[in-house]
Structures are given as C-alpha cells and as structure tokens.
Amino acid sequence: MAEECCATQLIDGNGVFNVVGLDNFVRTTKLADCGLSYAVVAIMGPQSSGKSTLLNHLFHTNFREMDAYRGRSQTTKGIWIARCIGIEPFTIAVDLEGTDGRERGEDDTAFEKQSALFALAIADVVLINMWCHDIGREQAANKPLLKTVFQVMMHLFSPRKTTLMFVIRDKTKTPLEHLEPILREDIQKIWDAVAKPRAHNSTPLSDFFNVKIIALSSYEEKEEQFKEQVAQLRQQFFHSISPGGLAGDRRGVVPASGFSFSAQQIWKIIKENKDLDLPAHKVMVATVRCEEIAAGKLRNLSSDEGWLALVEAVQVGPVSGFGKKLSSILETYLSEYDMEAIYFDEGVRNTKRQQLETKALDLVHPAYLTILGHLRSKTLENFKSRLEQSLNCGEGFAASVRTCGQSCMLEFDKGCADASIRLAKWDASKVREKLRRDIETHASSVCNLKLSEMIKKYEKQLADALTEPVESLFEAGGRDTWVSIRGLLKRETEVAVSGLLADFASFELDRSTIDTMVQNMRDYARNVVERKAREEAGKVLIRMKDRFSAVFNHDNDSMPRVWTGKEDIRTITKDARSASLKLLSVMAAIRLDEKPDKIENVLFSSLMDGSVAVSSSQDRSVGATSDPLASSTWQQVSPKDTLITPVQCKSLWRQFKTETEYAVAQAISVQEANKRSNNWLPPAWAIVAMIVLGFNEFMLLLKNPLYLMILFIVFLLSKALWVQMDIAGEFRNGTQVLSNVLLYYVDHCTHLIGASTSFSLICCSLYV
C-alpha cells in the first residue's frame, strides 16, 4: 500500500518545499501522463479532528494517524500528499497540518493561512473537517477556519471554482436535515462578514464555491458505521471531474505534467506574501512547461536517427523525397508536442508551438540549402552536357540553349518541390535565380568560345587566302599591284563575311553585335594585308635586287642573257633599275583606300632623272636645291599607311645601286672579252706579210696539181672538223681551249694522211 499511494511530505513544518520528493512522486505515479484527467482533494480542519484517518479510510492512503492512547497532539506536520488508491480518475489526496494547534501557538497563524491558500489554489475539492457539536456555536473552532478560507480566497484574482465539502464528525442524533440549514447560515454569515475586493462586494458565495455537507458517525464509538458511511462517500469521488461530479465545473486546471512546477511556484508566491494571480500563474506554468516540452522535442529532433541519416545523405548529393521525409519527421515531433501541451493555455501553447516550429525549421534549413545547392550544381552540369550533345548533333546554338535551359529549369523546379517542406514557406527563388545566372554565364562562355573558334576559322581562312597571293603580287611589283591586292582583299573578305553571317544565324545575335564582328573581320583581313605589306617592305632591298637581276640577266623571252657585245648595257641597266624602282614605289606605302599619290613620280624624278621638276620658273632656283626625298612622310599618304619613308627610300636606293654596280661591271667586262675573242683573224699587216713571204709557195702549189689536190682535201677535212667541233664557239672560250683543239686537229689529220713532211710543215705553220 505504501508503494502504491506514495505518501510524500510536500512541505515541511518550516515551509520548505520538497521539490525532489514531488518530482519522485510524479515520476513514480506517472502523474504527468494524465493530462487534465486528474483531481486534487485536500482536507483541512482542527488539529486532532481525524483528518488523516478520514483520508486513509476514504482513499486507502497511509497518512500517519494520531494514537489516541498517547493523547491528542500534532500528528501531521506541514503538508503531505498521496495517491488515492482505486479512484478514477487519478486523484491526489492532500493532508494539511491541523489548525488551532498548541504547538504553533495562538499567534502563529501565518502557516495556517498559507497552507489554506495553497490548498484552495491546487485542490478541486476541499474537505473541511468539523465537530458536530460546534454547529450553531458562535465561538466554535470551525468559524476561524472558515474565515481563514474565505479571506485567503480573496487573494486569488480569479479563484477556481472549488467544492467545499463540510464533513461533520461524530454526528449526534440530530438529523442532518436540521443541521445543514444552520451550517449554511453560519457559512453565509461568515462570507458576508469577510472583507472583499470592490469587484467582489456583491459576488455570491456560489460563484466561488460549491458547498456540500455530509455527516459521519464517530470513528471511535461507531467504527463499523463510520466505515460504511465513508465507503458511501468514497463513491462520490469516482469520476469526480466529469460533468455532475464533485468537481465537474472546476476552472483553470493545470495539466498534470505541469502540476509539480505549478505547485512550486504557487508556494513560492505564497511564501513571498504576494497576491496569487491564478490566471497569470496558469499562463506562467503553461509557458514554462510548453518551453520544456518544446525544448525536449527539439533535442529529440536533433538526435533523431532519421534526421541524422538525411543530413548525412544530403552532404553527398540530392536525396529523393527529402521534403516528404523531413516533413514527416517534423510533424511527428510537433504532434508529440501538441499531445503533451494540449491541456495548457491555448495562447501559450500555440505561441510556443510556433517557436518550436521556427527553431525546428532553423535546424533543418541548412540541410535544405545544401540540397538546393546540390540541385543547382546537378542541374548546371546537366545543362552543360545537354548543350554539348545538342551542339554536337548540329542543332542551332540559340535553340539548343533555350531547349536545354527550359528542360533543366523544369527539372530544378521539380527537385525544389520534392525538397520543399510542408511546414515551411521557404522561397527557392534566390537559388533559382543564381542557377539561371549560372546557366546564362555558361551559355555566354560557350557562345563566346564558339564564336571565337568560328572567327579564328575564318581568320585563318582569310590569312591563308591572302598571305601567299599578296606576297606573290608584291613579288611581281607591277603598276596594278595594289589594284589587284584591293580586289583580292575585297573578294576574300566578302567570302569570309558571307560564311560568317551564315554561321551567325544559329546564334540569334543582335544586329549591332553582328555588325561589330563583321567589321572586326574586315579589319582583320585588312590587317593581314597590311602586316604582309610591312613584312615585304622589310625585304624590299632583296626584292629590288632580285628584280634587277631578273631584268638585267634575262631577255624579253625570259631566257638567260648572253653578253655577245651587241647588247646595250646602259639601256638594259636603266630598264632593270626602273623595274626595281617601280617595285620600291609599290612597297613605299599601303594603298588599300584607292587614294591617288605621287610616290612613283617623285621616286623616278629624284632617283632616275636626278632632278625634280619645279612647278614654275619662279621656283626653279629653289627646286634645283630642294630634295623631295628629304622627308619622313609622303604627300597625300597618312603616316599609318607609310611603309618606307622618303628618306629610307633614298638610302635604300643608294645601297641598291652600290650592290648592283658589280653586276653591271661584270657584264661590261664579259662583253669586252667576247668582243676580243670574236676577232680571231690576224692583223692586216700579218696577212700582207704572209702573202708576200708565201708567194713562192703559192706559185709552187699552182705549178704542182698534186699539192693543190692535197690542199683541197685538207680544206675539206678541216671544214668538217670545224663544223663538227664548233671551233668558232670554242674560240670564244679562250686560247687554251683553242690550242687543245688544234693539237687534236693536227693529230687527227696526221693519222688520216700519214707522216707527210710537207703537210706537217703546213700544219705547224698554221698552228704557229
């Protein structure tokens, strides 16, 4: 029995609240699980009036009882509580220290009032133990007790509706029907006499109390009858809080889970001698208990295995069904909170629930942001891969970006919907906007890359189409060189631009961008030509020498020129220098804008003619001394289009002439040598001497026909050898060769005609 009722001293005789004992009582009896389905019954009355005995028989508790054989003395010190055994709903019996005890003295009524106020604040039913013989007596012991009860009731700002059950002990033969009116009249007189707040001056007793009166026989004299009456009274406490029960109309009940804290706070306020505002106390208890419940649920949520598993999974990547799973976990703990806090003040309960919901959402919000980050990264990667695949399949760039972007954003929205939590109204628009910017940034980078590749392709095409032809045109260096270059530049540029525009169509670029890129392409083509022109201008001296060599050393049929002595080297040199100077004039400036200039005239007049014609006779003296090439710019040519300045042209021409003079001198020397080698007949005096000195031999030949015939045969053989061995050509190659030929000729003739002495003499004379 002791273990079942768990009798515990709640407040000791010194007014110290037993917090540990109450917590143990609540935990052992599982009071916190009762919600609002519990009742509190307190008993007060004079000392040694049998209060504990009545409670023990009424509720099967084990409060300490007075030993009649040891005399009347204080048995219960302070306030005790116990669980009523066998009573439904859960009922707590509160045994108060008796009033009017000699141990505390006549003047020490503070604890008596404090305990009475405590009982009225926590109890639904208050049993007031009183002696039957005190009814109707003006100075009876019950009247001070009633005054105390009513006085302390006024300290409650909004008192509970409490049932006062007057238990008349040791009933006499006077019927209860006669005793009850007298007692009610006395109760009303005491109520009327108690000083009340202005707000309750006219408040009837029934607004504060339900007054019930019962009578019990003497426990000592009629024990069996007493027990029967107590058993009947016990039945009234079953379902006491149901409508029509003893406490069926009670108000402001504190939920069972908050009973311990509420009792502590009530006693604290009473001890501090403050007015006990029960509504405010109820709100305070609700606030503390709801905060405790909410904190517990938040702790449980933070350590929940399902939540921790979700957090771990989210760190790796997106979790399918994240929103549903997390919503289920959150709703579970919020439902538990609702169940535990359902009996507390609605306003406080809802406020704390909102705070719990906010804290719970704050706890899970980082995981939500993490999963949004995963969704954004995954969607961006999907966009990149899909865009690449679409472009590889030949789809247009702008159409691919739109299609892939729309599908990926739709997938992101679905992922956000899957990750959304029903309780939260989180907005993923910022992450979505960031994703959209990332997609646009990637699309822009890919667009720039593709455009750059495309532009590079056409630039390479232009460079290949222009570089070698332009170089070839510069090598030719004719009068129409720049006209041809302009035509080539225009033709190839238009081809590249038309291809570029065709490729641009799939990008859906704005007109200004297209115009800019087309103009850049045209500028690039022009720069290729200008760059090549500047490169060729750096090799102009080599080109001039090559041109000079080509013209000087080759005839009009491009055949190598042979200096036979008939050529006019002066004219040929002038023509070759003119061709070289024309090449210099072509390379002196860039002429892509079709602007006329006088570079060629100035160069020819200054370098070929040696003088510059002046505009009038008045300036003739000035023109004779001025040098048009003594300048760093050309007239009618901008500095940026100048390749070779006039001063540089003059220097180049001087160097050119120096380096080509040797070729001219060599040609003159060869020509003079050829002239000498072609004149192979002896001088006239030698011929006359030969005729005079050889007259006798000549007459001998005429007189001897045989010699004449031999001479004729020798002539024929010599002629044949002359033609066959090209003796005339060999003559032009020098005397040593001629000597070798003649030796061969003599030797050959000797074998043909024998060792004739006369013939040998003739040959020797011819050789000499």
mmCIF file with all atom_site columns, N, CA, C and O in Angstrom, residues 398-418:
data_model
loop_
_atom_site.group_PDB
_atom_site.id
_atom_site.type_symbol
_atom_site.label_atom_id
_atom_site.label_alt_id
_atom_site.label_comp_id
_atom_site.label_asym_id
_atom_site.label_entity_id
_atom_site.label_seq_id
_atom_site.pdbx_PDB_ins_code
_atom_site.Cartn_x
_atom_site.Cartn_y
_atom_site.Cartn_z
_atom_site.occupancy
_atom_site.B_iso_or_equiv
_atom_site.pdbx_formal_charge
_atom_site.auth_seq_id
_atom_site.auth_comp_id
_atom_site.auth_asym_id
_atom_site.auth_atom_id
_atom_site.pdbx_PDB_model_num
ATOM 1  N N  . ALA A 1 398 ? 21.359 29.008 -80.277 1.00 0.00 ? 398 ALA A N  1
ATOM 2  C CA . ALA A 1 398 ? 20.312 29.678 -79.503 1.00 0.00 ? 398 ALA A CA 1
ATOM 3  C C  . ALA A 1 398 ? 19.168 28.730 -79.197 1.00 0.00 ? 398 ALA A C  1
ATOM 4  O O  . ALA A 1 398 ? 18.649 28.693 -78.070 1.00 0.00 ? 398 ALA A O  1
ATOM 5  N N  . ALA A 1 399 ? 18.759 27.930 -80.177 1.00 0.00 ? 399 ALA A N  1
ATOM 6  C CA . ALA A 1 399 ? 17.675 26.972 -79.951 1.00 0.00 ? 399 ALA A CA 1
ATOM 7  C C  . ALA A 1 399 ? 18.090 25.926 -78.925 1.00 0.00 ? 399 ALA A C  1
ATOM 8  O O  . ALA A 1 399 ? 17.293 25.533 -78.063 1.00 0.00 ? 399 ALA A O  1
ATOM 9  N N  . SER A 1 400 ? 19.343 25.483 -78.981 1.00 0.00 ? 400 SER A N  1
ATOM 10 C CA . SER A 1 400 ? 19.830 24.498 -78.013 1.00 0.00 ? 400 SER A CA 1
ATOM 11 C C  . SER A 1 400 ? 19.838 25.079 -76.606 1.00 0.00 ? 400 SER A C  1
ATOM 12 O O  . SER A 1 400 ? 19.454 24.407 -75.644 1.00 0.00 ? 400 SER A O  1
ATOM 13 N N  . VAL A 1 401 ? 20.286 26.332 -76.480 1.00 0.00 ? 401 VAL A N  1
ATOM 14 C CA . VAL A 1 401 ? 20.309 26.973 -75.159 1.00 0.00 ? 401 VAL A CA 1
ATOM 15 C C  . VAL A 1 401 ? 18.897 27.089 -74.597 1.00 0.00 ? 401 VAL A C  1
ATOM 16 O O  . VAL A 1 401 ? 18.655 26.798 -73.415 1.00 0.00 ? 401 VAL A O  1
ATOM 17 N N  . ARG A 1 402 ? 17.949 27.488 -75.426 1.00 0.00 ? 402 ARG A N  1
ATOM 18 C CA . ARG A 1 402 ? 16.565 27.611 -74.953 1.00 0.00 ? 402 ARG A CA 1
ATOM 19 C C  . ARG A 1 402 ? 16.008 26.262 -74.523 1.00 0.00 ? 402 ARG A C  1
ATOM 20 O O  . ARG A 1 402 ? 15.434 26.123 -73.433 1.00 0.00 ? 402 ARG A O  1
ATOM 21 N N  . THR A 1 403 ? 16.153 25.272 -75.387 1.00 0.00 ? 403 THR A N  1
ATOM 22 C CA . THR A 1 403 ? 15.587 23.954 -75.094 1.00 0.00 ? 403 THR A CA 1
ATOM 23 C C  . THR A 1 403 ? 16.218 23.349 -73.841 1.00 0.00 ? 403 THR A C  1
ATOM 24 O O  . THR A 1 403 ? 15.505 22.912 -72.924 1.00 0.00 ? 403 THR A O  1
ATOM 25 N N  . CYS A 1 404 ? 17.533 23.330 -73.802 1.00 0.00 ? 404 CYS A N  1
ATOM 26 C CA . CYS A 1 404 ? 18.221 22.750 -72.651 1.00 0.00 ? 404 CYS A CA 1
ATOM 27 C C  . CYS A 1 404 ? 17.954 23.555 -71.382 1.00 0.00 ? 404 CYS A C  1
ATOM 28 O O  . CYS A 1 404 ? 17.765 22.980 -70.300 1.00 0.00 ? 404 CYS A O  1
ATOM 29 N N  . GLY A 1 405 ? 17.933 24.884 -71.497 1.00 0.00 ? 405 GLY A N  1
ATOM 30 C CA . GLY A 1 405 ? 17.673 25.724 -70.331 1.00 0.00 ? 405 GLY A CA 1
ATOM 31 C C  . GLY A 1 405 ? 16.284 25.499 -69.758 1.00 0.00 ? 405 GLY A C  1
ATOM 32 O O  . GLY A 1 405 ? 16.104 25.371 -68.542 1.00 0.00 ? 405 GLY A O  1
ATOM 33 N N  . GLN A 1 406 ? 15.278 25.434 -70.624 1.00 0.00 ? 406 GLN A N  1
ATOM 34 C CA . GLN A 1 406 ? 13.916 25.216 -70.147 1.00 0.00 ? 406 GLN A CA 1
ATOM 35 C C  . GLN A 1 406 ? 13.759 23.861 -69.485 1.00 0.00 ? 406 GLN A C  1
ATOM 36 O O  . GLN A 1 406 ? 13.154 23.741 -68.414 1.00 0.00 ? 406 GLN A O  1
ATOM 37 N N  . SER A 1 407 ? 14.304 22.816 -70.109 1.00 0.00 ? 407 SER A N  1
ATOM 38 C CA . SER A 1 407 ? 14.175 21.478 -69.527 1.00 0.00 ? 407 SER A CA 1
ATOM 39 C C  . SER A 1 407 ? 14.914 21.387 -68.194 1.00 0.00 ? 407 SER A C  1
ATOM 40 O O  . SER A 1 407 ? 14.407 20.793 -67.231 1.00 0.00 ? 407 SER A O  1
ATOM 41 N N  . CYS A 1 408 ? 16.089 21.991 -68.120 1.00 0.00 ? 408 CYS A N  1
ATOM 42 C CA . CYS A 1 408 ? 16.856 21.931 -66.875 1.00 0.00 ? 408 CYS A CA 1
ATOM 43 C C  . CYS A 1 408 ? 16.191 22.744 -65.764 1.00 0.00 ? 408 CYS A C  1
ATOM 44 O O  . CYS A 1 408 ? 16.162 22.312 -64.604 1.00 0.00 ? 408 CYS A O  1
ATOM 45 N N  . MET A 1 409 ? 15.657 23.912 -66.083 1.00 0.00 ? 409 MET A N  1
ATOM 46 C CA . MET A 1 409 ? 14.954 24.702 -65.074 1.00 0.00 ? 409 MET A CA 1
ATOM 47 C C  . MET A 1 409 ? 13.706 23.980 -64.592 1.00 0.00 ? 409 MET A C  1
ATOM 48 O O  . MET A 1 409 ? 13.340 24.043 -63.409 1.00 0.00 ? 409 MET A O  1
ATOM 49 N N  . LEU A 1 410 ? 13.035 23.261 -65.486 1.00 0.00 ? 410 LEU A N  1
ATOM 50 C CA . LEU A 1 410 ? 11.869 22.477 -65.094 1.00 0.00 ? 410 LEU A CA 1
ATOM 51 C C  . LEU A 1 410 ? 12.286 21.363 -64.133 1.00 0.00 ? 410 LEU A C  1
ATOM 52 O O  . LEU A 1 410 ? 11.607 21.116 -63.119 1.00 0.00 ? 410 LEU A O  1
ATOM 53 N N  . GLU A 1 411 ? 13.390 20.709 -64.423 1.00 0.00 ? 411 GLU A N  1
ATOM 54 C CA . GLU A 1 411 ? 13.889 19.677 -63.519 1.00 0.00 ? 411 GLU A CA 1
ATOM 55 C C  . GLU A 1 411 ? 14.265 20.282 -62.165 1.00 0.00 ? 411 GLU A C  1
ATOM 56 O O  . GLU A 1 411 ? 14.008 19.681 -61.115 1.00 0.00 ? 411 GLU A O  1
ATOM 57 N N  . PHE A 1 412 ? 14.872 21.455 -62.175 1.00 0.00 ? 412 PHE A N  1
ATOM 58 C CA . PHE A 1 412 ? 15.227 22.106 -60.914 1.00 0.00 ? 412 PHE A CA 1
ATOM 59 C C  . PHE A 1 412 ? 13.984 22.431 -60.101 1.00 0.00 ? 412 PHE A C  1
ATOM 60 O O  . PHE A 1 412 ? 13.954 22.233 -58.880 1.00 0.00 ? 412 PHE A O  1
ATOM 61 N N  . ASP A 1 413 ? 12.959 22.938 -60.766 1.00 0.00 ? 413 ASP A N  1
ATOM 62 C CA . ASP A 1 413 ? 11.710 23.251 -60.066 1.00 0.00 ? 413 ASP A CA 1
ATOM 63 C C  . ASP A 1 413 ? 11.101 21.996 -59.456 1.00 0.00 ? 413 ASP A C  1
ATOM 64 O O  . ASP A 1 413 ? 10.587 22.026 -58.327 1.00 0.00 ? 413 ASP A O  1
ATOM 65 N N  . LYS A 1 414 ? 11.144 20.878 -60.195 1.00 0.00 ? 414 LYS A N  1
ATOM 66 C CA . LYS A 1 414 ? 10.626 19.625 -59.647 1.00 0.00 ? 414 LYS A CA 1
ATOM 67 C C  . LYS A 1 414 ? 11.456 19.188 -58.440 1.00 0.00 ? 414 LYS A C  1
ATOM 68 O O  . LYS A 1 414 ? 10.913 18.711 -57.437 1.00 0.00 ? 414 LYS A O  1
ATOM 69 N N  . GLY A 1 415 ? 12.760 19.342 -58.546 1.00 0.00 ? 415 GLY A N  1
ATOM 70 C CA . GLY A 1 415 ? 13.622 18.993 -57.422 1.00 0.00 ? 415 GLY A CA 1
ATOM 71 C C  . GLY A 1 415 ? 13.350 19.861 -56.205 1.00 0.00 ? 415 GLY A C  1
ATOM 72 O O  . GLY A 1 415 ? 13.333 19.370 -55.069 1.00 0.00 ? 415 GLY A O  1
ATOM 73 N N  . CYS A 1 416 ? 13.103 21.154 -56.432 1.00 0.00 ? 416 CYS A N  1
ATOM 74 C CA . CYS A 1 416 ? 12.769 22.057 -55.318 1.00 0.00 ? 416 CYS A CA 1
ATOM 75 C C  . CYS A 1 416 ? 11.442 21.658 -54.686 1.00 0.00 ? 416 CYS A C  1
ATOM 76 O O  . CYS A 1 416 ? 11.286 21.697 -53.459 1.00 0.00 ? 416 CYS A O  1
ATOM 77 N N  . ALA A 1 417 ? 10.480 21.289 -55.528 1.00 0.00 ? 417 ALA A N  1
ATOM 78 C CA . ALA A 1 417 ? 9.188  20.853 -54.996 1.00 0.00 ? 417 ALA A CA 1
ATOM 79 C C  . ALA A 1 417 ? 9.349  19.582 -54.175 1.00 0.00 ? 417 ALA A C  1
ATOM 80 O O  . ALA A 1 417 ? 8.715  19.416 -53.119 1.00 0.00 ? 417 ALA A O  1
ATOM 81 N N  . ASP A 1 418 ? 10.210 18.685 -54.637 1.00 0.00 ? 418 ASP A N  1
ATOM 82 C CA . ASP A 1 418 ? 10.440 17.443 -53.901 1.00 0.00 ? 418 ASP A CA 1
ATOM 83 C C  . ASP A 1 418 ? 11.164 17.714 -52.584 1.00 0.00 ? 418 ASP A C  1
ATOM 84 O O  . ASP A 1 418 ? 10.943 17.007 -51.598 1.00 0.00 ? 418 ASP A O  1
#
